[in-house]
Tab-separated table of C-alpha atoms and ligand atoms in Angstrom:
chain	number	residue	atom	x	y	z
R	1	MET	CA	0.000	0.000	0.000
R	2	THR	CA	1.354	3.401	-0.944
R	3	VAL	CA	1.083	5.916	1.855
R	4	ARG	CA	-1.072	8.875	0.785
R	5	VAL	CA	-1.354	11.790	3.172
R	6	ARG	CA	-2.732	15.265	2.836
R	7	ILE	CA	-3.055	18.627	4.401
R	8	ALA	CA	-6.284	20.500	3.871
R	9	PRO	CA	-5.852	24.078	4.984
R	10	SER	CA	-8.758	26.468	4.697
R	11	PRO	CA	-7.626	29.707	3.038
R	12	THR	CA	-9.280	31.822	5.694
R	13	GLY	CA	-6.124	33.167	7.346
R	14	TYR	CA	-2.362	33.368	7.032
R	15	PHE	CA	-0.426	30.112	7.216
R	16	HIS	CA	-0.357	29.365	10.933
R	17	VAL	CA	2.680	27.842	12.628
R	18	GLY	CA	0.436	24.995	13.838
R	19	VAL	CA	-0.545	24.187	10.267
R	20	GLY	CA	3.156	24.354	9.454
R	21	ARG	CA	3.830	21.611	11.957
R	22	THR	CA	0.914	19.505	10.663
R	23	ALA	CA	2.192	19.950	7.113
R	24	LEU	CA	5.712	18.977	8.136
R	25	TYR	CA	4.612	15.792	9.915
R	26	ASN	CA	2.545	14.751	6.916
R	27	TRP	CA	5.427	15.487	4.591
R	28	LEU	CA	7.941	13.624	6.759
R	29	TYR	CA	5.619	10.647	6.965
R	30	ALA	CA	5.190	10.592	3.195
R	31	ARG	CA	8.919	10.962	2.510
R	32	ARG	CA	9.823	8.351	5.101
R	33	HIS	CA	7.527	5.795	3.496
R	34	GLY	CA	8.021	6.723	-0.143
R	35	GLY	CA	4.464	7.988	-0.133
R	36	VAL	CA	2.494	10.798	-1.705
R	37	PHE	CA	1.954	14.177	-0.046
R	38	ILE	CA	-1.159	16.009	-1.215
R	39	VAL	CA	-2.229	19.611	-0.672
R	40	ARG	CA	-5.913	20.277	-1.099
R	41	SER	CA	-7.813	23.458	-0.433
R	42	ASP	CA	-10.787	23.385	1.938
R	43	ASP	CA	-12.252	26.516	0.426
R	44	THR	CA	-15.973	25.875	0.782
R	45	ASP	CA	-16.389	28.880	3.051
R	46	ALA	CA	-16.706	31.358	0.203
R	47	GLU	CA	-17.137	34.327	2.486
R	48	ARG	CA	-13.957	33.898	4.460
R	49	SER	CA	-11.717	32.247	1.851
R	50	THR	CA	-9.431	34.518	-0.149
R	51	GLN	CA	-6.910	34.025	-2.926
R	52	GLY	CA	-4.417	36.031	-0.867
R	53	TYR	CA	-4.540	33.535	1.985
R	54	GLN	CA	-4.350	30.650	-0.466
R	55	ASP	CA	-1.208	32.164	-2.000
R	56	ASP	CA	0.272	32.744	1.449
R	57	ILE	CA	-0.219	29.090	2.355
R	58	LEU	CA	1.401	27.744	-0.802
R	59	GLU	CA	4.220	30.301	-0.672
R	60	HIS	CA	5.112	29.229	2.841
R	61	LEU	CA	4.875	25.515	2.127
R	62	ARG	CA	7.427	26.164	-0.613
R	63	TRP	CA	9.491	28.348	1.698
R	64	LEU	CA	9.657	25.486	4.202
R	65	GLY	CA	10.704	23.183	1.377
R	66	LEU	CA	7.641	20.948	1.734
R	67	ASP	CA	7.054	19.996	-1.872
R	68	TRP	CA	3.802	18.254	-2.688
R	69	ASP	CA	3.240	15.493	-5.221
R	70	GLU	CA	-0.421	16.153	-5.948
R	71	GLY	CA	-2.777	18.968	-5.239
R	72	VAL	CA	-3.489	22.590	-5.898
R	73	GLU	CA	-1.264	24.153	-8.552
R	74	VAL	CA	0.667	20.929	-9.248
R	75	GLY	CA	-2.407	18.900	-10.310
R	76	GLY	CA	-2.649	15.120	-10.281
R	77	PRO	CA	-5.015	12.238	-11.046
R	78	HIS	CA	-7.811	13.502	-8.778
R	79	GLU	CA	-8.035	17.068	-10.009
R	80	PRO	CA	-9.443	19.453	-8.988
R	81	TYR	CA	-8.036	19.601	-5.447
R	82	ARG	CA	-10.225	22.521	-4.431
R	83	GLN	CA	-13.441	21.780	-2.615
R	84	SER	CA	-15.237	24.724	-4.190
R	85	LEU	CA	-14.806	22.967	-7.536
R	86	ARG	CA	-16.146	19.622	-6.297
R	87	LEU	CA	-19.590	20.614	-5.075
R	88	GLY	CA	-21.350	18.328	-7.562
R	89	ARG	CA	-19.481	15.347	-6.195
R	90	TYR	CA	-20.622	16.061	-2.622
R	91	HIS	CA	-24.237	16.181	-3.806
R	92	GLU	CA	-23.782	12.900	-5.627
R	93	VAL	CA	-22.627	11.229	-2.410
R	94	ALA	CA	-25.375	12.838	-0.336
R	95	ASP	CA	-27.975	11.682	-2.866
R	96	ALA	CA	-26.626	8.156	-2.730
R	97	PHE	CA	-26.852	8.228	1.075
R	98	LEU	CA	-30.457	9.477	0.853
R	99	ALA	CA	-31.380	6.747	-1.588
R	100	ALA	CA	-29.820	4.102	0.640
R	101	GLY	CA	-31.443	5.429	3.800
R	102	GLN	CA	-28.042	6.379	5.231
R	103	ALA	CA	-29.136	9.996	5.348
R	104	TYR	CA	-32.449	11.816	5.581
R	105	PRO	CA	-33.840	15.294	4.953
R	106	CYS	CA	-34.361	17.458	7.991
R	107	PHE	CA	-37.021	20.161	7.897
R	108	CYS	CA	-36.370	21.641	11.305
R	109	THR	CA	-35.754	25.373	11.096
R	110	PRO	CA	-32.776	27.020	12.795
R	111	GLY	CA	-35.183	28.648	15.258
R	112	GLU	CA	-36.734	25.311	16.234
R	113	LEU	CA	-33.353	23.679	16.584
R	114	ASP	CA	-32.156	26.462	18.792
R	115	GLU	CA	-35.197	26.252	21.050
R	116	ARG	CA	-34.864	22.499	21.463
R	117	ARG	CA	-31.157	22.781	22.113
R	118	LYS	CA	-31.773	25.255	24.896
R	119	ALA	CA	-34.544	23.162	26.410
R	120	ALA	CA	-32.340	20.065	26.324
R	121	MET	CA	-29.525	21.873	28.063
R	122	ALA	CA	-31.878	23.265	30.690
R	123	GLU	CA	-33.028	19.713	31.405
R	124	GLY	CA	-29.500	18.360	31.455
R	125	ARG	CA	-29.958	16.300	28.250
R	126	PRO	CA	-27.323	16.235	25.446
R	127	PRO	CA	-27.849	19.309	23.232
R	128	GLY	CA	-27.353	17.474	19.915
R	129	TYR	CA	-30.054	16.933	17.324
R	130	ASP	CA	-32.886	14.751	18.662
R	131	GLY	CA	-33.460	12.798	15.441
R	132	ARG	CA	-37.013	14.041	14.957
R	133	CYS	CA	-37.010	14.118	11.128
R	134	ARG	CA	-35.499	10.638	10.973
R	135	GLN	CA	-39.027	9.378	11.774
R	136	ILE	CA	-40.577	10.933	8.644
R	137	PRO	CA	-41.301	8.179	6.104
R	138	PRO	CA	-39.007	8.601	3.065
R	139	ALA	CA	-41.886	9.059	0.595
R	140	GLY	CA	-43.368	11.853	2.682
R	141	ALA	CA	-40.014	13.540	3.069
R	142	ALA	CA	-39.354	13.347	-0.657
R	143	ALA	CA	-42.750	14.901	-1.397
R	144	ARG	CA	-42.104	17.778	0.984
R	145	ARG	CA	-38.733	18.457	-0.617
R	146	GLU	CA	-40.262	18.345	-4.074
R	147	ALA	CA	-42.872	20.837	-2.966
R	148	GLY	CA	-39.975	23.170	-2.223
R	149	GLU	CA	-39.752	22.946	1.559
R	150	ALA	CA	-36.263	23.856	2.743
R	151	ALA	CA	-34.345	20.911	4.138
R	152	SER	CA	-30.873	20.103	5.236
R	153	VAL	CA	-29.575	16.560	4.920
R	154	ARG	CA	-28.444	14.681	8.005
R	155	PHE	CA	-26.418	11.526	8.289
R	156	ALA	CA	-28.336	8.707	9.979
R	157	VAL	CA	-25.866	7.606	12.640
R	158	PRO	CA	-26.393	3.880	13.384
R	159	ARG	CA	-28.149	3.461	16.748
R	160	PRO	CA	-27.369	1.816	18.999
R	161	GLY	CA	-23.730	1.734	18.026
R	162	ALA	CA	-20.216	2.907	18.620
R	163	THR	CA	-17.162	3.830	16.579
R	164	ASP	CA	-13.838	2.322	17.572
R	165	PHE	CA	-10.513	3.229	16.070
R	166	THR	CA	-6.844	3.273	16.908
R	167	ASP	CA	-5.357	6.719	16.765
R	168	ALA	CA	-1.705	6.468	15.734
R	169	VAL	CA	-0.767	9.021	18.385
R	170	ARG	CA	-3.446	8.704	21.039
R	171	GLY	CA	-4.120	4.995	21.007
R	172	GLU	CA	-7.464	3.163	21.328
R	173	MET	CA	-10.550	5.319	20.947
R	174	HIS	CA	-14.116	4.276	21.648
R	175	ILE	CA	-16.949	6.691	20.940
R	176	GLY	CA	-20.475	5.590	21.755
R	177	HIS	CA	-23.008	6.956	19.288
R	178	ASP	CA	-24.967	8.505	22.152
R	179	HIS	CA	-22.288	11.153	21.805
R	180	VAL	CA	-22.641	11.548	18.040
R	181	ASP	CA	-25.833	13.224	16.866
R	182	ASP	CA	-27.255	12.912	13.359
R	183	PHE	CA	-24.972	15.571	11.913
R	184	VAL	CA	-25.704	17.758	8.907
R	185	ILE	CA	-23.903	16.847	5.687
R	186	LEU	CA	-25.704	19.296	3.365
R	187	ARG	CA	-27.059	22.600	4.614
R	188	SER	CA	-30.487	23.766	3.503
R	189	ASP	CA	-28.804	26.104	0.987
R	190	GLY	CA	-27.199	23.014	-0.566
R	191	SER	CA	-23.673	23.713	0.634
R	192	PRO	CA	-21.729	20.726	1.982
R	193	THR	CA	-20.446	20.747	5.538
R	194	TYR	CA	-16.798	20.194	6.381
R	195	GLN	CA	-17.735	16.690	7.622
R	196	LEU	CA	-19.045	15.623	4.234
R	197	ALA	CA	-16.583	17.412	1.960
R	198	SER	CA	-13.535	16.338	3.934
R	199	SER	CA	-14.563	12.684	4.126
R	200	VAL	CA	-15.542	12.459	0.463
R	201	ASP	CA	-12.204	13.968	-0.548
R	202	ASP	CA	-10.245	11.635	1.701
R	203	VAL	CA	-12.000	8.616	0.191
R	204	ASP	CA	-11.856	9.845	-3.409
R	205	PHE	CA	-8.187	10.810	-3.177
R	206	GLY	CA	-7.240	7.442	-1.667
R	207	ILE	CA	-5.916	8.955	1.557
R	208	THR	CA	-4.415	6.281	3.818
R	209	HIS	CA	-3.439	8.410	6.838
R	210	VAL	CA	-5.042	11.583	8.157
R	211	ILE	CA	-2.564	13.443	10.356
R	212	ARG	CA	-4.098	16.617	11.770
R	213	GLY	CA	-4.701	18.712	14.852
R	214	GLU	CA	-6.452	17.418	17.923
R	215	ASP	CA	-9.128	20.099	17.523
R	216	LEU	CA	-10.622	17.852	14.835
R	217	LEU	CA	-10.695	14.691	16.940
R	218	SER	CA	-14.411	15.019	17.689
R	219	SER	CA	-15.129	15.021	13.942
R	220	THR	CA	-13.319	11.761	13.350
R	221	PRO	CA	-16.171	9.356	14.269
R	222	LYS	CA	-18.308	11.208	11.717
R	223	HIS	CA	-15.614	10.862	9.089
R	224	ILE	CA	-15.274	7.168	9.825
R	225	LEU	CA	-19.049	6.729	9.461
R	226	ILE	CA	-19.114	8.543	6.121
R	227	THR	CA	-16.109	6.614	4.863
R	228	GLY	CA	-17.838	3.359	5.795
R	229	ALA	CA	-21.096	4.424	4.154
R	230	MET	CA	-19.182	5.205	0.945
R	231	GLY	CA	-17.540	1.791	1.046
R	232	GLY	CA	-14.122	3.435	1.338
R	233	ASP	CA	-11.050	1.704	2.751
R	234	PRO	CA	-10.459	2.433	6.436
R	235	ILE	CA	-8.156	5.365	7.078
R	236	THR	CA	-5.598	5.599	9.881
R	237	TYR	CA	-5.989	8.753	11.961
R	238	ALA	CA	-3.333	10.550	13.964
R	239	HIS	CA	-4.259	13.591	16.016
R	240	LEU	CA	-1.503	15.974	17.033
R	241	SER	CA	-1.652	17.765	20.351
R	242	LEU	CA	-2.371	21.464	20.270
R	243	LEU	CA	0.354	24.082	20.456
R	244	MET	CA	0.600	26.191	23.598
R	245	GLY	CA	2.221	29.519	24.302
R	246	PRO	CA	5.037	29.684	26.864
R	247	ASP	CA	2.383	30.403	29.531
R	248	GLY	CA	0.754	27.012	28.944
R	249	ARG	CA	-2.355	28.390	27.287
R	250	LYS	CA	-3.527	27.543	23.773
R	251	LEU	CA	-1.321	29.354	21.252
R	252	SER	CA	-3.076	32.460	20.010
R	253	LYS	CA	-2.397	36.004	18.875
R	254	ARG	CA	-2.203	36.931	22.540
R	255	HIS	CA	1.228	35.262	22.542
R	256	GLY	CA	2.474	37.271	19.584
R	257	ASP	CA	2.757	36.224	15.985
R	258	THR	CA	1.195	32.954	14.910
R	259	ALA	CA	1.668	33.386	11.151
R	260	LEU	CA	4.697	31.744	9.581
R	261	ARG	CA	5.076	34.868	7.454
R	262	ALA	CA	5.903	36.950	10.530
R	263	TYR	CA	8.796	34.680	11.484
R	264	ARG	CA	10.144	34.646	7.970
R	265	GLU	CA	10.002	38.444	7.866
R	266	ARG	CA	11.737	38.583	11.212
R	267	GLY	CA	14.701	36.705	9.750
R	268	ILE	CA	14.112	33.065	10.611
R	269	ILE	CA	15.530	30.776	7.931
R	270	PRO	CA	13.460	27.827	6.722
R	271	GLU	CA	15.873	25.112	7.872
R	272	ALA	CA	15.660	26.390	11.434
R	273	MET	CA	11.897	26.724	11.236
R	274	VAL	CA	11.545	23.140	9.989
R	275	ASN	CA	13.804	21.818	12.730
R	276	TYR	CA	11.950	23.790	15.375
R	277	LEU	CA	8.497	22.734	14.141
R	278	ALA	CA	9.600	19.107	13.965
R	279	LEU	CA	10.415	19.066	17.666
R	280	LEU	CA	7.004	20.444	18.677
R	281	GLY	CA	5.707	17.075	19.714
R	282	TRP	CA	8.170	14.737	18.082
R	283	SER	CA	11.427	13.684	19.574
R	284	PRO	CA	14.055	11.658	17.745
R	285	GLY	CA	15.149	10.202	21.091
R	286	GLU	CA	17.947	11.353	23.401
R	287	ASP	CA	18.029	15.070	23.985
R	288	GLU	CA	18.786	16.012	20.427
R	289	THR	CA	17.741	19.452	19.319
R	290	VAL	CA	19.517	20.050	16.042
R	291	VAL	CA	18.377	17.338	13.670
R	292	PRO	CA	19.280	17.522	9.973
R	293	LEU	CA	16.355	17.051	7.610
R	294	GLY	CA	17.737	13.807	6.192
R	295	ASP	CA	17.818	12.314	9.687
R	296	MET	CA	14.283	13.446	10.335
R	297	ILE	CA	13.026	11.703	7.229
R	298	GLU	CA	14.839	8.531	8.234
R	299	ARG	CA	13.644	8.557	11.804
R	300	PHE	CA	10.218	10.184	11.832
R	301	ASP	CA	7.546	7.920	13.260
R	302	LEU	CA	4.002	8.688	14.390
R	303	GLY	CA	4.576	6.338	17.326
R	304	ASP	CA	7.152	8.792	18.688
R	305	VAL	CA	4.798	11.761	18.545
R	306	SER	CA	3.799	12.934	22.001
R	307	ARG	CA	0.226	13.229	23.214
R	308	ASN	CA	1.192	16.125	25.462
R	309	PRO	CA	0.760	19.695	24.325
R	310	ALA	CA	3.898	21.266	22.869
R	311	VAL	CA	5.041	24.779	23.695
R	312	PHE	CA	5.798	27.178	20.859
R	313	ASP	CA	8.479	29.498	22.203
R	314	PRO	CA	9.778	32.186	19.802
R	315	ALA	CA	12.889	32.676	21.968
R	316	LYS	CA	13.891	29.031	21.441
R	317	LEU	CA	13.168	29.366	17.759
R	318	GLU	CA	15.539	32.335	17.563
R	319	TRP	CA	18.206	30.418	19.414
R	320	MET	CA	17.879	27.578	16.933
R	321	ASN	CA	17.980	30.046	14.063
R	322	GLY	CA	21.320	31.317	15.343
R	323	VAL	CA	22.662	27.765	15.356
R	324	TYR	CA	21.564	27.322	11.742
R	325	LEU	CA	22.865	30.724	10.628
R	326	ARG	CA	26.313	30.041	12.037
R	327	ALA	CA	26.400	26.647	10.349
R	328	LEU	CA	25.802	28.073	6.868
R	329	GLU	CA	28.649	28.128	4.370
R	330	ALA	CA	30.002	31.673	4.054
R	331	ASP	CA	28.753	32.035	0.458
R	332	ASP	CA	25.344	30.796	1.403
R	333	PHE	CA	25.140	33.214	4.299
R	334	VAL	CA	26.007	36.121	1.990
R	335	ALA	CA	23.515	34.949	-0.621
R	336	ARG	CA	20.710	34.958	1.945
R	337	ALA	CA	21.700	38.289	3.440
R	338	LEU	CA	22.141	40.038	0.092
R	339	PRO	CA	18.472	40.620	-0.809
R	340	LEU	CA	17.885	42.135	2.615
R	341	VAL	CA	20.982	44.301	2.373
R	342	GLU	CA	20.007	45.517	-1.103
R	343	ALA	CA	16.464	46.236	0.032
R	344	ASP	CA	17.884	48.177	2.961
R	345	VAL	CA	20.234	50.244	0.789
R	346	GLY	CA	17.566	50.619	-1.874
R	347	ARG	CA	19.649	49.437	-4.823
R	348	ALA	CA	21.783	46.571	-6.109
R	349	LEU	CA	25.366	46.341	-4.856
R	350	ASP	CA	28.198	46.594	-7.390
R	351	ASP	CA	31.101	44.142	-7.514
R	352	ASP	CA	33.312	46.195	-5.252
R	353	GLU	CA	30.536	46.407	-2.668
R	354	LEU	CA	29.831	42.706	-2.941
R	355	GLY	CA	33.477	42.150	-2.076
R	356	ARG	CA	33.106	44.334	1.013
R	357	LEU	CA	30.005	42.457	2.075
R	358	ALA	CA	31.727	39.092	1.634
R	359	PHE	CA	34.634	40.381	3.717
R	360	VAL	CA	32.580	41.423	6.753
R	361	ALA	CA	29.778	38.860	6.505
R	362	PRO	CA	31.592	36.084	8.422
R	363	LEU	CA	32.164	38.508	11.300
R	364	VAL	CA	28.439	39.232	11.503
R	365	GLN	CA	27.569	35.584	10.993
R	366	GLU	CA	29.418	34.590	14.160
R	367	ARG	CA	26.961	36.505	16.297
R	368	ALA	CA	23.735	36.674	14.311
R	369	LYS	CA	20.492	35.146	15.476
R	370	LEU	CA	18.266	36.583	12.781
R	371	LEU	CA	18.861	37.234	9.106
R	372	THR	CA	17.378	40.700	9.553
R	373	GLU	CA	20.163	41.759	11.931
R	374	ILE	CA	22.698	41.867	9.126
R	375	ALA	CA	21.604	44.772	6.930
R	376	PRO	CA	21.642	47.408	9.686
R	377	GLN	CA	25.114	46.259	10.741
R	378	VAL	CA	26.672	46.505	7.293
R	379	ARG	CA	24.714	49.495	5.984
R	380	PHE	CA	27.641	51.844	6.736
R	381	LEU	CA	29.654	50.155	4.000
R	382	PHE	CA	27.226	51.094	1.261
R	383	VAL	CA	25.991	54.585	2.018
R	384	ASP	CA	27.668	57.937	1.297
R	385	GLU	CA	26.587	59.453	4.565
R	386	VAL	CA	26.050	57.419	7.717
R	387	SER	CA	23.138	58.427	9.836
R	388	TYR	CA	24.180	58.525	13.455
R	389	ASP	CA	22.263	56.616	16.026
R	390	GLU	CA	21.299	59.395	18.415
R	391	ALA	CA	21.711	57.438	21.614
R	392	ALA	CA	25.131	56.160	20.530
R	393	TRP	CA	26.211	59.626	19.481
R	394	ASP	CA	25.162	61.222	22.773
R	395	LYS	CA	26.715	58.526	24.876
R	396	VAL	CA	30.022	58.118	23.066
R	397	MET	CA	30.693	61.416	21.336
R	398	GLY	CA	29.705	63.537	24.305
R	399	ALA	CA	32.623	62.209	26.381
R	400	GLU	CA	35.557	64.432	27.154
R	401	GLY	CA	38.565	64.347	24.845
R	402	VAL	CA	36.804	62.675	21.916
R	403	ASP	CA	37.954	65.345	19.480
R	404	GLY	CA	41.546	64.608	20.447
R	405	VAL	CA	40.977	60.866	19.899
R	406	LEU	CA	39.560	61.475	16.428
R	407	ALA	CA	42.467	63.717	15.458
R	408	ALA	CA	45.031	61.214	16.761
R	409	ALA	CA	43.311	58.339	14.926
R	410	ILE	CA	43.347	60.329	11.680
R	411	ASP	CA	47.071	60.921	12.116
R	412	ALA	CA	47.817	57.313	12.941
R	413	LEU	CA	45.712	55.918	10.111
R	414	SER	CA	47.069	58.326	7.499
R	415	ALA	CA	50.504	56.862	8.124
R	416	VAL	CA	49.449	53.205	7.731
R	417	PRO	CA	51.534	51.758	4.890
R	418	GLU	CA	49.257	48.912	3.817
R	419	TRP	CA	45.462	49.284	4.404
R	420	ASP	CA	44.669	45.979	6.022
R	421	THR	CA	43.248	44.847	9.339
R	422	ALA	CA	46.613	44.034	10.932
R	423	SER	CA	48.203	47.380	10.038
R	424	ILE	CA	45.100	49.297	11.113
R	425	GLU	CA	45.130	47.496	14.422
R	426	THR	CA	48.844	48.181	15.012
R	427	ALA	CA	48.413	51.866	14.241
R	428	LEU	CA	45.379	52.317	16.454
R	429	ARG	CA	46.820	50.333	19.373
R	430	GLY	CA	49.912	52.540	19.159
R	431	MET	CA	47.624	55.564	19.328
R	432	LEU	CA	45.837	54.173	22.415
R	433	GLU	CA	49.141	53.534	24.153
R	434	ALA	CA	50.540	56.955	23.399
R	435	ARG	CA	47.397	58.589	24.807
R	436	GLU	CA	47.022	56.080	27.649
R	437	LEU	CA	43.468	55.243	26.630
R	438	SER	CA	41.489	52.072	27.220
R	439	ALA	CA	40.204	50.329	24.107
R	440	ARG	CA	36.661	51.217	25.106
R	441	LYS	CA	37.375	54.900	25.499
R	442	GLY	CA	39.635	55.160	22.506
R	443	LEU	CA	37.933	52.933	19.980
R	444	GLN	CA	34.191	53.348	20.631
R	445	PRO	CA	34.184	56.888	19.179
R	446	LEU	CA	35.886	55.562	16.039
R	447	ARG	CA	33.276	52.862	15.695
R	448	VAL	CA	30.424	55.350	15.996
R	449	ALA	CA	32.214	57.687	13.602
R	450	ILE	CA	32.538	55.169	10.787
R	451	SER	CA	29.365	53.124	11.276
R	452	GLY	CA	26.970	55.521	12.986
R	453	SER	CA	26.287	52.988	15.700
R	454	SER	CA	27.974	51.311	18.608
R	455	ILE	CA	26.942	47.928	17.197
R	456	SER	CA	28.967	47.011	14.128
R	457	PRO	CA	31.255	44.248	12.993
R	458	PRO	CA	34.713	44.364	14.643
R	459	LEU	CA	36.325	47.771	14.176
R	460	PHE	CA	39.618	47.066	12.393
R	461	GLU	CA	37.990	44.775	9.855
R	462	SER	CA	35.202	47.296	9.356
R	463	MET	CA	37.790	49.963	8.553
R	464	GLU	CA	39.572	47.706	6.104
R	465	ALA	CA	36.261	46.962	4.376
R	466	LEU	CA	35.308	50.615	4.242
R	467	GLY	CA	38.674	51.646	2.735
R	468	ARG	CA	41.143	54.293	3.769
R	469	THR	CA	39.602	57.282	2.010
R	470	ARG	CA	36.117	56.759	3.378
R	471	THR	CA	37.373	55.908	6.842
R	472	LEU	CA	39.440	59.085	7.098
R	473	ALA	CA	36.630	61.172	5.651
R	474	ARG	CA	34.162	59.844	8.240
R	475	LEU	CA	36.546	60.497	11.113
R	476	ALA	CA	37.151	64.023	9.867
R	477	GLY	CA	33.435	64.580	9.267
R	478	CYS	CA	32.730	63.594	12.840
R	479	ALA	CA	35.462	65.783	14.244
R	480	ALA	CA	33.915	68.701	12.354
R	481	ARG	CA	30.473	67.863	13.681
R	482	LEU	CA	31.565	67.863	17.331
Y	501	LIG	N1	-9.723	22.410	6.697
Y	501	LIG	C1	-9.416	22.007	8.033
Y	501	LIG	C2	-8.715	23.110	8.755
Y	501	LIG	O1	-8.146	23.995	8.124
Y	501	LIG	C3	-8.523	20.796	8.100
Y	501	LIG	C4	-9.271	19.600	7.757
Y	501	LIG	C5	-8.596	18.301	7.992
Y	501	LIG	O2	-7.364	18.205	8.114
Y	501	LIG	O3	-9.333	17.342	8.005
Y	501	LIG	O4	-8.729	23.116	9.962
């Protein structure tokens, strides 16, 4: 049997980190077993679904590197993979259920249903549908529908009965049908419910494993009933625990960003994101934290997925991002930083500037946690005029004797024979000694003078990258400004 898994995001919001984890686990499972990973679009909610959200979801699946074998945009044998384009098929299945007595029309109005629900709750009875319209003889029901009376269609849940299944994460499940009411599969306006559309798609697309969030666990008995009524092969279900914020409450906007986009824009790289998402509920054993993708594919198993809620902690994600950034090859690091640097400067860098960037990049790489930290630190290399960070200026340039330091540095640096880091360092250390200055007192003003900020790559290297002419001009410009 070929493993066939899917994700089925609804394009009603930006790609959520929780969906990212679900997508990753499905993808890992498919890759581990030589299976097929499918992306379908649960876009039946026409009012809330947008093309923008759909694009965001696919863009971020690609960003994570989770390629799909069938589905939206890539096509496949079960096209179309969008629920809004399969409405006829859902009606076909509902009609077959009606004809077989596996479903029945329900003429109860929303007002009536609401009243009965309230009464049931007041009396301490289950609030689900009471099955009233199930008693209407089929011929009578058909006549009423033909006469134009509005009706939804409900699935006739076998009673008495129970649904048993083995969840690949949570183990044995037993749900008595007292807890499953006759649920709606077609609304009175003819639109299919999630229960119907999702189950029909899973059967039609030959899905073997449904790996999804625990919030959908209560729907699973309904999906199993529909699958059985369609004569579909049994599907294995795996429900992933919900994500929590660091405070132990369900992850929500209250905790900060939940959209993958926000983390990408903040400078998280996809490899780190994938690694971090993978460990939200799955552990490869031991206390491993940094797990290369190839290892994940080899070792991923639903049996090792935890039933306990996992905590999504942006601080840990940033830590992991730093680990991944430092591990990048130097060229790769520059290639990823370049678009951000060019966007920051507002133009493309020329060859000479690219050389300067390549020269300082490893020095930034050693300390970086986020890709977005780089551009502000190297900006001084690519602008004609640095803009001075006000706080840095006030703190460093306001100190006594700074004008003397700048003048002495200009003297020392003008005499440097070869403009390289070692010679610059020798000259400036000589200057510090002659003036009996600490490195902090003597060098911080130079750093602010050339870079505009007290946070920059190491000073001597920064000066080499900037070049003698520009370095001297900036020191002189600062001296004049004091
Ligand atoms: N469309 C559902 C959602 O976005 C997922 C359905 C499923 O995985 O069965 O929550």
